[in-house]
CSV table of C-alpha atoms and ligand atoms in Angstrom, one decimal:
chain,number,residue,atom,x,y,z
A,1,UNK,CA,79.9,100.8,-55.4
A,2,UNK,CA,76.5,101.6,-57.0
A,3,UNK,CA,78.0,100.5,-60.4
A,4,UNK,CA,79.0,96.9,-58.9
A,5,UNK,CA,76.1,96.1,-56.7
A,6,UNK,CA,75.1,93.3,-59.2
A,7,UNK,CA,71.3,92.7,-58.3
A,8,UNK,CA,69.6,89.7,-59.3
A,9,UNK,CA,66.1,89.7,-59.1
A,10,UNK,CA,63.7,86.9,-57.5
A,11,UNK,CA,61.4,85.6,-60.6
A,12,UNK,CA,58.3,85.4,-57.9
A,13,UNK,CA,57.6,86.9,-54.6
A,14,UNK,CA,56.5,85.4,-51.7
A,15,UNK,CA,54.9,88.0,-50.0
A,16,UNK,CA,51.3,87.3,-51.2
A,17,UNK,CA,51.9,84.0,-48.8
A,18,UNK,CA,52.5,86.1,-45.2
A,19,UNK,CA,50.0,87.4,-42.5
A,20,UNK,CA,50.8,90.9,-41.9
A,21,UNK,CA,48.6,91.0,-38.8
A,22,UNK,CA,50.1,87.7,-37.2
A,23,UNK,CA,53.8,88.4,-37.2
A,24,UNK,CA,55.9,86.4,-35.1
A,25,UNK,CA,59.9,87.5,-34.5
A,26,UNK,CA,62.5,87.0,-36.7
A,27,UNK,CA,60.8,83.8,-38.5
A,28,UNK,CA,60.0,84.5,-41.9
A,29,UNK,CA,62.2,85.8,-45.2
A,30,UNK,CA,62.0,88.0,-47.5
A,31,UNK,CA,62.7,87.5,-51.2
A,32,UNK,CA,66.2,88.9,-51.4
A,33,UNK,CA,69.6,88.9,-49.4
A,34,UNK,CA,72.9,90.3,-49.6
A,35,UNK,CA,75.8,88.5,-50.2
A,36,UNK,CA,79.9,89.5,-50.2
A,37,UNK,CA,82.0,87.1,-50.1
A,38,UNK,CA,85.9,87.5,-48.7
A,39,UNK,CA,88.3,86.0,-51.4
A,40,UNK,CA,92.0,86.0,-52.4
A,41,UNK,CA,92.4,88.6,-49.6
A,42,UNK,CA,89.2,91.3,-50.3
A,43,UNK,CA,85.9,91.6,-50.1
A,44,UNK,CA,84.7,91.1,-53.7
A,45,UNK,CA,81.4,93.0,-54.9
A,46,UNK,CA,78.2,92.9,-52.9
A,47,UNK,CA,75.3,91.2,-54.7
A,48,UNK,CA,71.7,90.8,-53.7
A,49,UNK,CA,70.1,87.5,-54.7
A,50,UNK,CA,67.0,86.0,-54.5
A,51,UNK,CA,67.0,84.3,-50.8
A,52,UNK,CA,68.3,80.9,-50.8
A,53,UNK,CA,70.2,78.4,-48.6
A,54,UNK,CA,73.6,78.4,-49.0
A,55,UNK,CA,76.5,75.7,-50.1
A,56,UNK,CA,79.5,75.2,-47.3
A,57,UNK,CA,81.9,72.5,-47.7
A,58,UNK,CA,82.0,70.3,-44.0
A,59,UNK,CA,85.3,71.6,-43.5
A,60,UNK,CA,83.9,75.3,-43.2
A,61,UNK,CA,85.9,76.6,-40.4
A,62,UNK,CA,82.4,78.0,-39.1
A,63,UNK,CA,81.2,74.8,-38.0
A,64,UNK,CA,84.0,73.7,-36.0
A,65,UNK,CA,85.7,77.3,-34.8
A,66,UNK,CA,82.5,79.0,-35.0
A,67,UNK,CA,84.3,81.8,-36.3
A,68,UNK,CA,80.9,83.8,-36.8
A,69,UNK,CA,79.3,87.1,-36.1
A,70,UNK,CA,76.6,88.9,-36.2
A,71,UNK,CA,74.2,92.4,-36.0
A,72,UNK,CA,71.1,92.9,-35.1
A,73,UNK,CA,69.0,95.9,-36.4
A,74,UNK,CA,65.5,97.5,-37.6
A,75,UNK,CA,63.9,98.7,-40.6
A,76,UNK,CA,60.8,101.4,-39.8
A,77,UNK,CA,57.9,102.7,-41.4
A,78,UNK,CA,56.1,105.6,-41.0
A,79,UNK,CA,52.8,107.1,-41.9
A,80,UNK,CA,53.7,108.0,-45.2
A,81,UNK,CA,55.7,105.3,-45.9
A,82,UNK,CA,59.2,106.5,-45.6
A,83,UNK,CA,61.3,104.2,-44.3
A,84,UNK,CA,63.9,104.4,-41.7
A,85,UNK,CA,67.0,103.0,-39.6
A,86,UNK,CA,67.9,103.8,-36.0
A,87,UNK,CA,72.1,104.5,-35.9
A,88,UNK,CA,72.9,102.2,-38.4
A,89,UNK,CA,76.7,103.1,-38.5
A,90,UNK,CA,76.6,102.4,-35.0
A,91,UNK,CA,75.8,98.7,-36.1
A,92,UNK,CA,78.6,99.2,-39.0
A,93,UNK,CA,81.8,99.8,-36.2
A,94,UNK,CA,80.4,97.6,-33.9
A,95,UNK,CA,80.1,94.2,-36.3
A,96,UNK,CA,83.7,95.4,-37.6
A,97,UNK,CA,84.6,95.5,-34.0
A,98,UNK,CA,83.2,92.2,-33.5
A,99,UNK,CA,85.0,91.2,-36.7
A,100,UNK,CA,89.0,92.0,-35.0
A,101,UNK,CA,88.1,90.4,-32.1
A,102,UNK,CA,86.9,86.9,-33.7
A,103,UNK,CA,90.1,87.2,-36.6
A,104,UNK,CA,87.9,88.0,-39.3
A,105,UNK,CA,88.8,91.0,-41.7
A,106,UNK,CA,87.0,94.0,-41.4
A,107,UNK,CA,84.4,95.3,-44.0
A,108,UNK,CA,84.7,98.5,-45.7
A,109,UNK,CA,81.9,101.4,-44.7
A,110,UNK,CA,80.1,100.9,-48.3
A,111,UNK,CA,79.7,97.6,-48.8
A,112,UNK,CA,77.6,97.9,-45.2
A,113,UNK,CA,75.5,101.1,-45.9
A,114,UNK,CA,74.9,101.1,-49.6
A,115,UNK,CA,74.5,97.2,-49.8
A,116,UNK,CA,72.1,97.3,-46.6
A,117,UNK,CA,69.9,100.3,-48.0
A,118,UNK,CA,69.8,99.2,-51.6
A,119,UNK,CA,68.3,95.7,-50.2
A,120,UNK,CA,65.9,97.4,-48.1
A,121,UNK,CA,64.9,99.3,-51.5
A,122,UNK,CA,64.1,96.5,-53.0
A,123,UNK,CA,62.4,95.2,-49.8
A,124,UNK,CA,60.2,98.0,-49.1
A,125,UNK,CA,56.7,96.2,-49.3
A,126,UNK,CA,58.4,93.6,-47.1
A,127,UNK,CA,58.2,96.4,-43.8
A,128,UNK,CA,55.5,95.8,-41.9
A,129,UNK,CA,53.0,99.2,-40.6
A,130,UNK,CA,51.1,97.6,-38.1
A,131,UNK,CA,51.9,98.8,-34.3
A,132,UNK,CA,55.0,97.5,-32.9
A,133,UNK,CA,55.8,96.0,-36.1
A,134,UNK,CA,59.3,96.4,-38.1
A,135,UNK,CA,61.6,94.8,-40.4
A,136,UNK,CA,64.8,92.6,-38.6
A,137,UNK,CA,67.5,92.9,-40.0
A,138,UNK,CA,70.5,90.3,-39.8
A,139,UNK,CA,73.5,91.4,-41.1
A,140,UNK,CA,76.3,88.6,-40.0
A,141,UNK,CA,79.7,86.9,-41.4
A,142,UNK,CA,80.7,83.2,-41.0
A,143,UNK,CA,83.8,81.9,-42.3
A,144,UNK,CA,82.8,79.5,-45.2
A,145,UNK,CA,87.3,79.1,-45.7
A,146,UNK,CA,87.9,75.1,-45.3
A,147,UNK,CA,90.3,73.0,-43.2
A,148,UNK,CA,90.0,70.9,-40.1
A,149,UNK,CA,93.6,73.2,-38.9
A,150,UNK,CA,92.4,75.3,-36.0
A,151,UNK,CA,93.6,78.9,-37.5
A,152,UNK,CA,90.9,82.0,-39.2
A,153,UNK,CA,89.5,81.1,-42.3
A,154,UNK,CA,90.9,82.4,-45.6
A,155,UNK,CA,87.4,82.9,-46.7
A,156,UNK,CA,84.3,84.5,-45.4
A,157,UNK,CA,80.8,85.5,-46.4
A,158,UNK,CA,78.8,88.6,-45.2
A,159,UNK,CA,75.3,88.3,-45.7
A,160,UNK,CA,72.1,90.6,-44.6
A,161,UNK,CA,69.0,88.7,-44.4
A,162,UNK,CA,65.4,90.3,-43.5
A,163,UNK,CA,62.5,89.0,-41.3
A,164,UNK,CA,59.6,91.2,-41.3
A,165,UNK,CA,58.2,90.9,-37.2
A,166,UNK,CA,55.5,91.7,-35.3
A,167,UNK,CA,56.4,93.2,-31.6
A,168,UNK,CA,58.5,91.2,-29.5
A,169,UNK,CA,56.9,91.0,-26.9
A,170,UNK,CA,57.9,88.5,-23.7
A,171,UNK,CA,55.7,90.3,-21.3
A,172,UNK,CA,57.0,90.9,-17.7
A,173,UNK,CA,59.5,88.4,-17.2
A,174,UNK,CA,61.0,86.6,-14.0
A,175,UNK,CA,64.7,86.3,-14.2
A,176,UNK,CA,67.3,84.4,-11.8
A,177,UNK,CA,70.7,86.0,-10.6
A,178,UNK,CA,73.5,83.6,-12.1
A,179,UNK,CA,75.9,82.1,-9.2
A,180,UNK,CA,77.6,79.5,-11.3
A,181,UNK,CA,78.0,80.0,-14.6
A,182,UNK,CA,79.4,83.0,-17.0
A,183,UNK,CA,78.7,84.9,-19.9
A,184,UNK,CA,81.8,86.3,-20.6
A,185,UNK,CA,85.1,87.6,-18.6
A,186,UNK,CA,88.3,89.8,-18.8
A,187,UNK,CA,89.7,89.2,-22.0
A,188,UNK,CA,87.4,87.0,-23.5
A,189,UNK,CA,84.7,88.2,-26.1
A,190,UNK,CA,81.4,89.3,-24.7
A,191,UNK,CA,82.1,92.6,-25.5
A,192,UNK,CA,81.9,91.3,-29.7
A,193,UNK,CA,78.0,90.0,-31.2
A,194,UNK,CA,80.1,86.5,-31.7
A,195,UNK,CA,77.9,83.7,-32.6
A,196,UNK,CA,79.9,81.4,-30.0
A,197,UNK,CA,78.5,84.0,-26.8
A,198,UNK,CA,75.2,82.7,-27.0
A,199,UNK,CA,75.8,78.9,-27.6
A,200,UNK,CA,77.6,79.5,-23.8
A,201,UNK,CA,74.4,80.8,-22.7
A,202,UNK,CA,71.7,78.5,-23.6
A,203,UNK,CA,72.1,75.5,-21.2
A,204,UNK,CA,72.4,78.1,-18.0
A,205,UNK,CA,69.1,79.6,-19.4
A,206,UNK,CA,67.6,75.6,-20.0
A,207,UNK,CA,68.1,75.4,-16.3
A,208,UNK,CA,66.5,78.5,-15.3
A,209,UNK,CA,64.1,77.9,-17.2
A,210,UNK,CA,63.8,74.6,-15.4
A,211,UNK,CA,63.0,76.0,-12.2
A,212,UNK,CA,60.4,78.8,-13.4
A,213,UNK,CA,62.3,81.5,-14.3
A,214,UNK,CA,62.2,83.3,-17.9
A,215,UNK,CA,65.7,84.4,-18.2
A,216,UNK,CA,69.8,84.6,-16.7
A,217,UNK,CA,71.1,88.0,-15.3
A,218,UNK,CA,74.1,87.4,-15.6
A,219,UNK,CA,76.6,88.3,-13.4
A,220,UNK,CA,80.4,88.9,-13.1
A,221,UNK,CA,83.0,86.0,-13.8
A,222,UNK,CA,84.6,86.8,-10.6
A,223,UNK,CA,82.6,86.6,-7.8
A,224,UNK,CA,79.1,86.5,-9.2
A,225,UNK,CA,78.4,90.2,-7.1
A,226,UNK,CA,77.9,92.5,-10.1
A,227,UNK,CA,75.0,92.7,-12.2
A,228,UNK,CA,76.3,92.8,-16.2
A,229,UNK,CA,73.5,91.5,-18.6
A,230,UNK,CA,69.9,90.4,-18.7
A,231,UNK,CA,70.3,87.7,-21.3
A,232,UNK,CA,71.0,89.5,-24.6
A,233,UNK,CA,70.3,92.6,-23.2
A,234,UNK,CA,72.2,95.3,-21.5
A,235,UNK,CA,70.5,95.6,-18.0
A,236,UNK,CA,68.9,98.9,-16.3
A,237,UNK,CA,68.1,99.6,-12.7
A,238,UNK,CA,66.0,102.2,-11.0
A,239,UNK,CA,66.8,102.9,-7.4
A,240,UNK,CA,64.6,105.2,-6.4
A,241,UNK,CA,64.3,107.5,-8.8
A,242,UNK,CA,68.1,106.8,-10.1
A,243,UNK,CA,68.8,104.9,-13.1
A,244,UNK,CA,71.5,102.9,-13.0
A,245,UNK,CA,73.3,100.6,-15.8
A,246,UNK,CA,76.6,99.0,-15.4
A,247,UNK,CA,79.8,100.3,-17.9
A,248,UNK,CA,80.5,98.5,-20.9
A,249,UNK,CA,83.9,96.8,-20.9
A,250,UNK,CA,85.5,93.5,-22.2
A,251,UNK,CA,82.5,91.7,-20.1
A,252,UNK,CA,79.4,94.0,-21.5
A,253,UNK,CA,78.5,94.2,-24.9
A,254,UNK,CA,77.8,98.0,-26.1
A,255,UNK,CA,74.5,98.2,-26.9
A,256,UNK,CA,72.9,100.9,-29.0
A,257,UNK,CA,69.1,100.8,-27.2
A,258,UNK,CA,71.5,101.2,-24.0
A,259,UNK,CA,73.3,104.5,-25.1
A,260,UNK,CA,70.3,105.9,-26.4
A,261,UNK,CA,68.2,105.3,-23.4
A,262,UNK,CA,71.2,106.9,-21.0
A,263,UNK,CA,70.8,109.7,-23.6
A,264,UNK,CA,67.1,110.0,-23.4
A,265,UNK,CA,66.8,109.5,-19.8
A,266,UNK,CA,69.3,112.6,-19.2
A,267,UNK,CA,67.3,114.7,-21.8
A,268,UNK,CA,64.0,113.7,-19.6
A,269,UNK,CA,65.7,115.1,-16.0
A,270,UNK,CA,66.0,111.5,-14.8
A,271,UNK,CA,69.6,111.0,-12.6
A,272,UNK,CA,71.5,108.6,-14.3
A,273,UNK,CA,74.4,106.5,-12.8
A,274,UNK,CA,77.0,104.4,-15.1
A,275,UNK,CA,78.6,102.5,-12.5
A,276,UNK,CA,79.2,98.5,-11.5
A,277,UNK,CA,75.8,97.3,-9.8
A,278,UNK,CA,76.5,95.2,-6.9
A,279,UNK,CA,73.9,92.0,-6.2
A,280,UNK,CA,74.1,92.9,-2.6
A,281,UNK,CA,72.6,96.3,-3.6
A,282,UNK,CA,70.0,95.8,-5.4
A,283,UNK,CA,68.7,92.6,-2.6
A,284,UNK,CA,69.0,95.1,0.2
A,285,UNK,CA,67.0,97.8,-2.3
A,286,UNK,CA,64.5,95.1,-2.8
A,287,UNK,CA,64.2,94.6,0.6
A,288,UNK,CA,63.6,98.3,1.4
A,289,UNK,CA,61.2,99.1,-1.2
A,290,UNK,CA,63.7,101.6,-2.8
A,291,UNK,CA,64.2,98.9,-5.7
A,292,UNK,CA,61.6,100.3,-8.2
A,293,UNK,CA,62.4,99.2,-11.8
A,294,UNK,CA,64.8,96.4,-13.4
A,295,UNK,CA,64.5,96.4,-16.9
A,296,UNK,CA,66.7,94.8,-20.2
A,297,UNK,CA,67.3,97.2,-23.3
A,298,UNK,CA,68.4,96.2,-27.0
A,299,UNK,CA,67.0,96.3,-30.7
A,300,UNK,CA,64.7,93.1,-30.3
A,301,UNK,CA,62.3,93.9,-27.7
A,302,UNK,CA,63.6,97.6,-27.1
A,303,UNK,CA,62.6,97.9,-23.5
A,304,UNK,CA,61.7,94.2,-21.5
A,305,UNK,CA,60.4,94.8,-18.4
A,306,UNK,CA,61.3,92.6,-15.3
A,307,UNK,CA,58.9,91.5,-12.9
A,308,UNK,CA,60.9,90.0,-10.4
A,309,UNK,CA,64.2,88.3,-9.7
A,310,UNK,CA,65.4,85.3,-8.2
A,311,UNK,CA,69.1,85.2,-6.4
A,312,UNK,CA,69.5,82.6,-3.9
A,313,UNK,CA,66.4,80.4,-3.2
A,314,UNK,CA,64.4,84.1,-2.7
A,315,UNK,CA,62.4,85.5,-4.9
A,316,UNK,CA,61.9,89.4,-4.5
A,317,UNK,CA,59.0,91.1,-6.3
A,318,UNK,CA,59.3,94.8,-8.1
A,319,UNK,CA,56.1,96.6,-8.4
A,320,UNK,CA,54.2,97.5,-10.7
A,321,UNK,CA,54.6,100.9,-11.8
A,322,UNK,CA,51.6,103.2,-13.3
A,323,UNK,CA,54.3,105.3,-14.7
A,324,UNK,CA,57.2,103.9,-15.1
A,325,UNK,CA,61.1,104.8,-16.8
A,326,UNK,CA,61.0,101.7,-18.7
A,327,UNK,CA,57.9,102.5,-20.4
A,328,UNK,CA,58.5,106.3,-20.7
A,329,UNK,CA,61.7,105.6,-22.3
A,330,UNK,CA,60.3,103.0,-24.5
A,331,UNK,CA,57.6,105.5,-26.1
A,332,UNK,CA,60.6,108.3,-26.4
A,333,UNK,CA,63.0,106.0,-28.4
A,334,UNK,CA,60.2,103.9,-30.4
A,335,UNK,CA,58.7,107.6,-31.7
A,336,UNK,CA,62.0,108.4,-32.6
A,337,UNK,CA,62.4,105.1,-34.4
A,338,UNK,CA,59.2,105.5,-36.2
A,339,UNK,CA,59.7,109.0,-37.2
A,340,UNK,CA,56.4,110.1,-35.0
A,341,UNK,CA,58.7,112.4,-32.6
A,342,UNK,CA,61.4,115.2,-33.3
A,343,UNK,CA,64.8,113.3,-33.5
A,344,UNK,CA,67.1,116.0,-31.3
A,345,UNK,CA,70.1,113.3,-31.0
A,346,UNK,CA,70.0,112.8,-35.3
A,347,UNK,CA,69.8,108.7,-35.1
A,348,UNK,CA,67.0,108.8,-37.7
A,349,UNK,CA,68.8,107.6,-40.8
A,350,UNK,CA,66.5,107.7,-44.1
A,351,UNK,CA,66.5,104.8,-46.6
A,352,UNK,CA,66.7,106.5,-49.9
B,1,PLP,C1,73.0,92.7,-28.8
B,1,PLP,C2,73.7,92.9,-27.3
B,1,PLP,C3,72.7,93.5,-27.0
B,1,PLP,C4,72.2,95.1,-27.4
B,1,PLP,O1,72.6,95.4,-28.2
B,1,PLP,P1,71.8,96.7,-29.0
B,1,PLP,O2,72.4,97.0,-29.7
B,1,PLP,O3,71.0,97.7,-28.2
B,1,PLP,O4,70.8,95.5,-30.1
B,1,PLP,C5,73.2,93.4,-25.4
B,1,PLP,N1,73.7,92.4,-25.2
B,1,PLP,C6,74.2,91.3,-25.5
B,1,PLP,C7,75.2,90.2,-25.1
B,1,PLP,C8,74.3,91.4,-27.1
B,1,PLP,O5,74.8,90.7,-27.8
């Protein structure tokens, strides 16, 4: 692979225009990107090129049939300027799992891993060091092959773009337990990181925002009785001192933050349960005062604490705990990610 990865360096760098002390999340991009084309039945050798717009035919299938998938990951810099990834092979495996479901050809591991690490070496100076900041990495595949016929494309592009980002801070969120719309269904694509999954979430989320909430808690499509995901994050509920999250399925995405939090919680001696969580149970616990915490978990925010939830015209507040599981678990996972603590799980991956 090493001899086949072509690199075309940008003539000038945009880095001097960037205010690294005031980074938002995912809205400015580094000087280069990785591009890999699928053509004639195979993935061609990846290239690193200056970051630039794409040219696509109007009949490219991405525009009509939404054949696209993505991943979200981060690169972290420690005090000695070493660069780290967190469980990157999990992202690679999930990309291919998503690819399979959306009828996109699977990508070879070395194209992903060597492409990613080479790109990060080139963009090393773009990885911010302020607390909570990181280089957000967006690997994605889109159908560039053409034709109005509703069938999988014969050409694709795998791209990795990077955005230096500040801490993803949303504050404590107010969520609405959804009783009408669904994010995912049995036999559907909810477990894949497919672009269309997000498109379908925007409208119900807009409606929730109009009612004064920040986000939707998705429930099962059949009865709207089981809690499944928090926006685009996995969800955790703490009742008394037990931390509960739903089992992954066709409808619940297998989040890397979710499974890492479960492992860390067990290591902390926190009782954990992976099982269906009913809305009734959560409402009853809120009324009884045993509902201590709810939080979302995902790469971008890591942990996103929930302040209150709305359900059928009632709002229920969660207590503001001094030593929450959310803050404890977030600290442990980010200490591993930023190389500030021992990594007994072997999750850290050094970019070199
Ligand atoms: C990406 C994503 C998550 C979180 O996954 P991580 O691997 O933890 O970033 C959770 N739910 C949905 C629907 C997602 O798309």
